[in-house]
CSV table of C-alpha atoms in Angstrom, one decimal:
chain,number,residue,atom,x,y,z
A,4,UNK,CA,125.2,-46.1,197.7
A,5,UNK,CA,124.2,-49.7,196.7
A,6,UNK,CA,123.8,-52.3,199.4
A,7,UNK,CA,125.2,-55.8,198.7
A,8,UNK,CA,123.0,-58.5,200.0
A,9,UNK,CA,124.5,-61.0,202.4
A,10,UNK,CA,125.9,-64.2,201.0
A,11,UNK,CA,123.2,-66.9,200.6
A,12,UNK,CA,125.1,-69.2,203.1
A,13,UNK,CA,126.7,-68.4,206.4
A,14,UNK,CA,129.9,-70.1,207.5
A,15,UNK,CA,129.0,-73.7,208.6
A,16,UNK,CA,125.6,-73.6,206.9
A,17,UNK,CA,124.7,-76.3,204.3
A,18,UNK,CA,122.0,-76.4,201.7
A,19,UNK,CA,120.7,-79.2,199.4
A,20,UNK,CA,120.7,-78.3,195.7
A,21,UNK,CA,118.3,-80.4,193.7
A,22,UNK,CA,119.2,-80.3,190.1
A,23,UNK,CA,121.2,-78.1,187.8
A,24,UNK,CA,118.7,-75.3,188.1
A,25,UNK,CA,119.3,-74.9,191.8
A,26,UNK,CA,123.1,-75.0,191.3
A,27,UNK,CA,122.8,-72.2,188.7
A,28,UNK,CA,120.4,-70.3,191.0
A,29,UNK,CA,122.9,-70.4,193.9
A,30,UNK,CA,125.6,-69.2,191.5
A,31,UNK,CA,123.3,-66.3,190.5
A,32,UNK,CA,122.6,-65.5,194.1
A,33,UNK,CA,126.3,-65.4,194.8
A,34,UNK,CA,126.9,-63.1,191.8
A,35,UNK,CA,124.6,-60.6,193.4
A,36,UNK,CA,126.0,-60.9,196.9
A,37,UNK,CA,129.8,-61.0,196.3
A,38,UNK,CA,131.3,-57.5,196.4
A,39,UNK,CA,133.3,-56.3,193.4
A,40,UNK,CA,136.8,-57.8,193.4
A,41,UNK,CA,135.8,-60.8,195.4
A,42,UNK,CA,137.4,-64.3,195.3
A,43,UNK,CA,135.3,-67.4,195.8
A,44,UNK,CA,136.8,-70.8,196.4
A,45,UNK,CA,135.0,-74.0,195.4
A,46,UNK,CA,135.9,-77.4,196.7
A,47,UNK,CA,134.5,-80.8,195.7
A,48,UNK,CA,135.2,-84.0,193.9
A,49,UNK,CA,135.1,-84.2,190.1
A,50,UNK,CA,131.5,-83.7,188.9
A,51,UNK,CA,130.3,-82.2,192.2
A,52,UNK,CA,128.9,-79.1,190.5
A,53,UNK,CA,131.7,-76.5,190.9
A,54,UNK,CA,131.5,-75.5,187.2
A,55,UNK,CA,127.7,-75.7,187.2
A,56,UNK,CA,127.6,-73.2,190.1
A,57,UNK,CA,130.1,-71.0,188.3
A,58,UNK,CA,127.9,-71.1,185.1
A,59,UNK,CA,125.1,-69.6,187.2
A,60,UNK,CA,127.4,-66.9,188.6
A,61,UNK,CA,128.9,-66.0,185.2
A,62,UNK,CA,125.4,-66.0,183.6
A,63,UNK,CA,124.1,-63.6,186.2
A,64,UNK,CA,126.8,-61.1,185.2
A,65,UNK,CA,125.3,-61.2,181.6
A,66,UNK,CA,127.7,-63.6,179.9
A,67,UNK,CA,125.7,-65.6,177.4
A,68,UNK,CA,128.2,-67.9,175.8
A,69,UNK,CA,129.2,-71.4,177.2
A,70,UNK,CA,131.0,-71.5,180.5
A,71,UNK,CA,133.3,-74.5,180.7
A,72,UNK,CA,135.7,-75.9,183.3
A,73,UNK,CA,139.2,-74.5,182.8
A,74,UNK,CA,140.8,-77.8,183.8
A,75,UNK,CA,143.3,-77.8,180.9
A,76,UNK,CA,143.6,-74.1,180.3
A,77,UNK,CA,143.9,-73.5,184.0
A,78,UNK,CA,142.1,-70.1,183.7
A,79,UNK,CA,139.2,-68.8,181.7
A,80,UNK,CA,138.3,-65.1,181.6
A,81,UNK,CA,134.6,-64.2,180.8
A,82,UNK,CA,134.2,-60.6,179.6
A,83,UNK,CA,130.6,-60.3,181.0
A,84,UNK,CA,128.6,-57.0,180.8
A,85,UNK,CA,128.4,-57.0,184.6
A,86,UNK,CA,132.1,-57.2,184.9
A,87,UNK,CA,134.9,-59.7,184.0
A,88,UNK,CA,134.7,-63.0,185.7
A,89,UNK,CA,137.9,-65.1,186.2
A,90,UNK,CA,137.4,-68.9,186.5
A,91,UNK,CA,140.5,-70.8,187.7
A,92,UNK,CA,140.9,-74.5,188.1
A,93,UNK,CA,144.1,-75.3,190.1
A,94,UNK,CA,143.6,-79.1,190.0
A,95,UNK,CA,146.5,-79.8,187.8
A,96,UNK,CA,148.8,-77.1,189.3
A,97,UNK,CA,151.7,-78.6,191.3
A,98,UNK,CA,152.7,-75.3,192.8
A,99,UNK,CA,150.4,-72.3,193.1
A,100,UNK,CA,153.4,-70.1,192.0
A,101,UNK,CA,152.6,-71.3,188.5
A,102,UNK,CA,149.3,-69.4,188.7
A,103,UNK,CA,151.1,-66.2,189.8
A,104,UNK,CA,153.4,-66.6,186.9
A,105,UNK,CA,150.3,-66.6,184.7
A,106,UNK,CA,149.4,-63.1,186.2
A,107,UNK,CA,146.8,-64.4,188.7
A,108,UNK,CA,147.1,-61.3,190.9
A,109,UNK,CA,146.5,-59.0,188.0
A,110,UNK,CA,143.6,-61.0,186.7
A,111,UNK,CA,142.0,-61.1,190.1
A,112,UNK,CA,142.4,-57.3,190.5
A,113,UNK,CA,140.8,-56.8,187.1
A,114,UNK,CA,137.9,-59.1,187.7
A,115,UNK,CA,134.4,-58.4,189.1
A,116,UNK,CA,134.7,-61.8,190.8
A,117,UNK,CA,137.2,-64.6,190.6
A,118,UNK,CA,136.1,-68.2,191.2
A,119,UNK,CA,138.9,-70.6,192.0
A,120,UNK,CA,138.3,-74.4,192.0
A,121,UNK,CA,140.8,-76.7,193.8
A,122,UNK,CA,142.4,-73.6,195.3
A,123,UNK,CA,143.5,-74.9,198.7
A,124,UNK,CA,147.1,-73.7,198.1
A,125,UNK,CA,145.7,-70.1,197.7
A,126,UNK,CA,143.6,-69.9,200.8
A,127,UNK,CA,146.2,-67.9,202.7
A,128,UNK,CA,146.6,-65.5,199.9
A,129,UNK,CA,142.9,-64.6,200.1
A,130,UNK,CA,142.0,-65.0,203.8
A,131,UNK,CA,138.6,-63.3,203.5
A,132,UNK,CA,137.4,-65.3,200.5
A,133,UNK,CA,134.5,-67.6,201.2
A,134,UNK,CA,135.0,-71.3,200.6
A,135,UNK,CA,132.1,-73.5,199.5
A,136,UNK,CA,132.3,-77.3,199.4
A,137,UNK,CA,130.0,-79.2,197.0
A,138,UNK,CA,129.4,-82.9,197.6
A,139,UNK,CA,127.6,-85.7,195.7
A,140,UNK,CA,124.5,-87.2,197.3
A,141,UNK,CA,122.9,-90.6,196.8
A,142,UNK,CA,120.5,-89.0,194.2
A,143,UNK,CA,122.8,-88.3,191.2
A,144,UNK,CA,120.9,-85.0,190.6
A,145,UNK,CA,121.4,-83.7,194.1
A,146,UNK,CA,124.4,-81.9,195.7
A,147,UNK,CA,125.1,-80.7,199.2
A,148,UNK,CA,126.8,-77.3,199.4
A,149,UNK,CA,128.4,-76.2,202.7
A,150,UNK,CA,130.1,-72.9,203.4
A,151,UNK,CA,133.4,-73.6,205.1
A,152,UNK,CA,134.4,-70.0,205.7
């Protein structure tokens, strides 16, 4: 029986991330800590590092091709050796029902982990999913990440 390490942040805890490397490292740590089938919500302004964190998470599952924001596609699926990773960007979605019409439930069930940006309208659907907020800091290379739940 394998033991999953605890998430790198507890609810209410914050951490400063200095540079892209630390954003990727946190994503990789989350990849190892999130149980199979998990959903992870990311909040933050445009450019706050949501996709950068996701790049680290997807890369930790062994996917070696570029990981990009699914802003226009709404969903990207990464067939990683460590298990499929679903990356959703709900920023342009007017009604979350649109995502369910695109088989969100099935995609989440078939994924090792699902990362959902701008997913406030889905919080009730996944009440156990952790929520991380990323914020810009005065230093343009620095972000503050806080676990909301």
